Amino acid sequence: MTSSAVPYNLNEIGKFFLLSGVWLGIIFGAVWAACWAVGMLVPQLILNAYPNDPCALNVANAIRLLTPLVGVMVFIPINAMYMVLAERRGLALFTVRKGPNRVGPDGFLQTAADAVKLLFKENINPHGGDVLMFTLAPIIFFAPSVFGAIPLLAAVTSNHDLFKIVNLPTGIFYVLAMSSIPVVGIVMGGWASNNKYSLVGGLRSAAQAISYEIPLVLAIITTCFLVGSLDVVNIAQMQKGTDNLASFGFLNWNFFGAGAIPHYLDLLMQGKLEGAQVVTSAFWSLALAFCCILLCGIYLTGACAEINRIPFDLPEAESELVSGYNTEYSGIRFAIFFLAEFTNLFIVSTVAVVMWFGGGATPFPGFLDANTFASIATPFNQALAQAGLPPLMDGQTMSGAFWAIFKTYALVYFAILVRGTLPRFRIDQLLDFGWKKLIPLSLILLLAVTYIRELV
Amino acid sequence: MSVELSSPDLKTDEMIINMGPQHPATHGVLRLILTLDGEICKHVEPVLGHLHRAQEWQGQNRTWFQYQALIDRVDYLSGMYTSWAMARAAEQIDGLVVPKRAEYLRVILSEMNRITSHLLWLGTYLIDLGAMFGFPFYPFREREKLFDLFEEVAGQRMMFNYIRIGGVLRNPPFGWFDKLKRFTDEFPDRIDEYEAIVTENPIFLKRTKGVGILKKETAMAYGVTGPCIRASGIPLDLRKTKPYSVYPELDFKVQTMDGDGDTWARYMCRIREMRESNEIIRQAIEKIPGGTTEELRKLLGTTGPEKDESKDLDPSFLLMAKKQNAGLRVKAGEGFAAVESPRGTIGCYVISNGSDKAYRFKWRNPSFCNLSVLPELLVGAPIADIMAIFGSIDVILPDVDR
């Protein structure tokens, strides 16, 4: 352990990046291929086989409608596998260990092996437990997170034709409404396990979810209020900046005051501000940006609590409650709980990206934007066109998906880092923090944003 | 530390929870029968003895030589101290004077052992507080280095069997003192690192300040020793209050904490003790008669790390005052010796009838006495604090149950 300038575990960090690259390639290659097959290839083959047949047209359209569903279904299990592996390797990096590095090449297949193992394990029903509710609990925990995520697909693919249908005018409310259902699953699982630790874990989860959903929703409402839209696609698109403001890149994101700073800079450069206005406008723009950063912080804190991650993982506090609500679960049921936990982490990160970090917008104008990806996609599409197949990618969607994924995983890694750093709250401190600090703060911010918005 | 969660209209019932013996956070096989009102602990009953191995009885049925190897396992995180207590008790009966160099080696290795023990405590305590995968592993980085040093000198990483009746087993190999010196140079920086992450961490402070307050009077009444009582403000440290070995020749302070004696004080006390132990090691390396092994060889005019410590030189360079063999005998008589272990006072009372086996052994184990104060601390605490308090006492279950 010499204190040289180069980190001694540079090698491990390199391996971690390699692993992430390979897995992300697998995930998005698979999802892209599935979406392309269902949304473009199969409908076109049907139409080619039965030209001018209205029935075939209906069938083809129906299959196209399935694309978002298929995309999500392919994405979730593979993504959860990668996230578990990334979390274990990432934590190992933070704690001077190696992490799983035995199964497959350098541990790449560890979670795949774990998944297979869990599938083949026995489903144990606890003695005296309510079997029906015990079985339903993981499903109720998992299903909403899948359905809740669907509107976000339109936002992260720049409103691609295939995903347009899943967009809702009130998309973000739908996402929030769905994300509050899983707690029912936790309480059910805790109660049905006939285990005191599980019961305490389930009840804690209910208390925690209620207290932290309020600041979380308030933070999102405030931002929607600032942006003036509930439509996730709209919110994401607006953060690209309109007209001449687009050149300011990441300053357009809601994180930096929902366009207040570019607006100010633009006016300043055009020389439309005079005298004291230069200072006051700057002040209010920065104040709005500060409010937005705080809102994002509140959202991330609330989201951490909502998905039971350290430092808010009280429902499954290992040192107190063994494993909390999932103590009695085994086999596939446990796997579903596990899967849902990581999917939820991904979804809350995506919501944060769409709401604050510009969705699919590139942070620097011209850097890896739609044109760059279009130039990559053109040869593929030409080759496919020669074979008589539909085009595989278009630059706009590729760029949007790439940046949305990049930002989402940045937030996921941030969550892993937090997990590697902080101890756990106590339940009463947690509730105090939620009710006495976060809720007043988010209400104050709602008021502040209302006024500052007019002054900018 | 109590939280009001009750209301007169609400019908509530008490819930009994069995925490342990199979629970991820009870550090072994302790069973706590908790009576909970909501999340508040109303009554605690520790159930001991799941790990009872009849260590005292075994001592009476094994030769001194065998038992010396066995006794390390009682407190497996600080094996040096149990061996040392037993060795001192037997030396007292025999009237042996342990050579100076051996005493210094005992001090150096014991203080190293104190550091490893506290480091492990630090890691597991943070796990208890829910820092599940984070910094608990950092302490193991330093601990591994010390274990490597232990391995070089004692041949074992945890069950050393290094301190024997009449001295210590062998001289450290060449280069060992240099490595240790390098460790002592960098270790304070490492503690600074831990403190940077932990001591000022707001969540950690919230979880530990004012939690599990152990008052001076309670601590004295229950016979609490070690860092737990020093954190409550009583400077009870046998190294100072009843000096033994070469501790009087070394310059160090007893670390006590002002204030309530909450879990934070116990944490802080251990952190300071690690720094102090590091200082002791540094001094002992300088003061050891004969110096490092290389210097000693030069002095004795022999080469190679072989035995035969040349009988006619300064007796303080010797390692053993008694010949070690399987038929080792101790004169008839009785003796009591106590040493300051990382967990408190380890006392060994032994009666010998002059044969190769002891007639009677009686151990005073710090973990057992410290654990007895647990119900006092836990009543009124919420369930989440149970592990924060229990962990801060730092008990080792084999040491409790023997």
PDB file of C-alpha atoms in Angstrom, chain B residues 5-15 36-38:
ATOM      1  CA  LEU B   5     -44.879   5.608  20.236  1.00  0.00           C
ATOM      2  CA  SER B   6     -47.896   4.811  22.386  1.00  0.00           C
ATOM      3  CA  SER B   7     -51.308   6.360  22.638  1.00  0.00           C
ATOM      4  CA  PRO B   8     -53.998   5.723  25.304  1.00  0.00           C
ATOM      5  CA  ASP B   9     -56.686   4.679  22.786  1.00  0.00           C
ATOM      6  CA  LEU B  10     -54.497   2.208  21.031  1.00  0.00           C
ATOM      7  CA  LYS B  11     -54.506  -1.343  22.258  1.00  0.00           C
ATOM      8  CA  THR B  12     -50.979  -2.608  22.092  1.00  0.00           C
ATOM      9  CA  ASP B  13     -49.393  -5.879  22.902  1.00  0.00           C
ATOM     10  CA  GLU B  14     -45.868  -6.803  23.766  1.00  0.00           C
ATOM     11  CA  MET B  15     -43.955  -8.920  21.335  1.00  0.00           C
ATOM     12  CA  LEU B  36     -40.651  -5.368  22.588  1.00  0.00           C
ATOM     13  CA  ASP B  37     -43.332  -2.748  22.864  1.00  0.00           C
ATOM     14  CA  GLY B  38     -43.538  -1.629  19.270  1.00  0.00           C
TER      15      GLY B  38
END
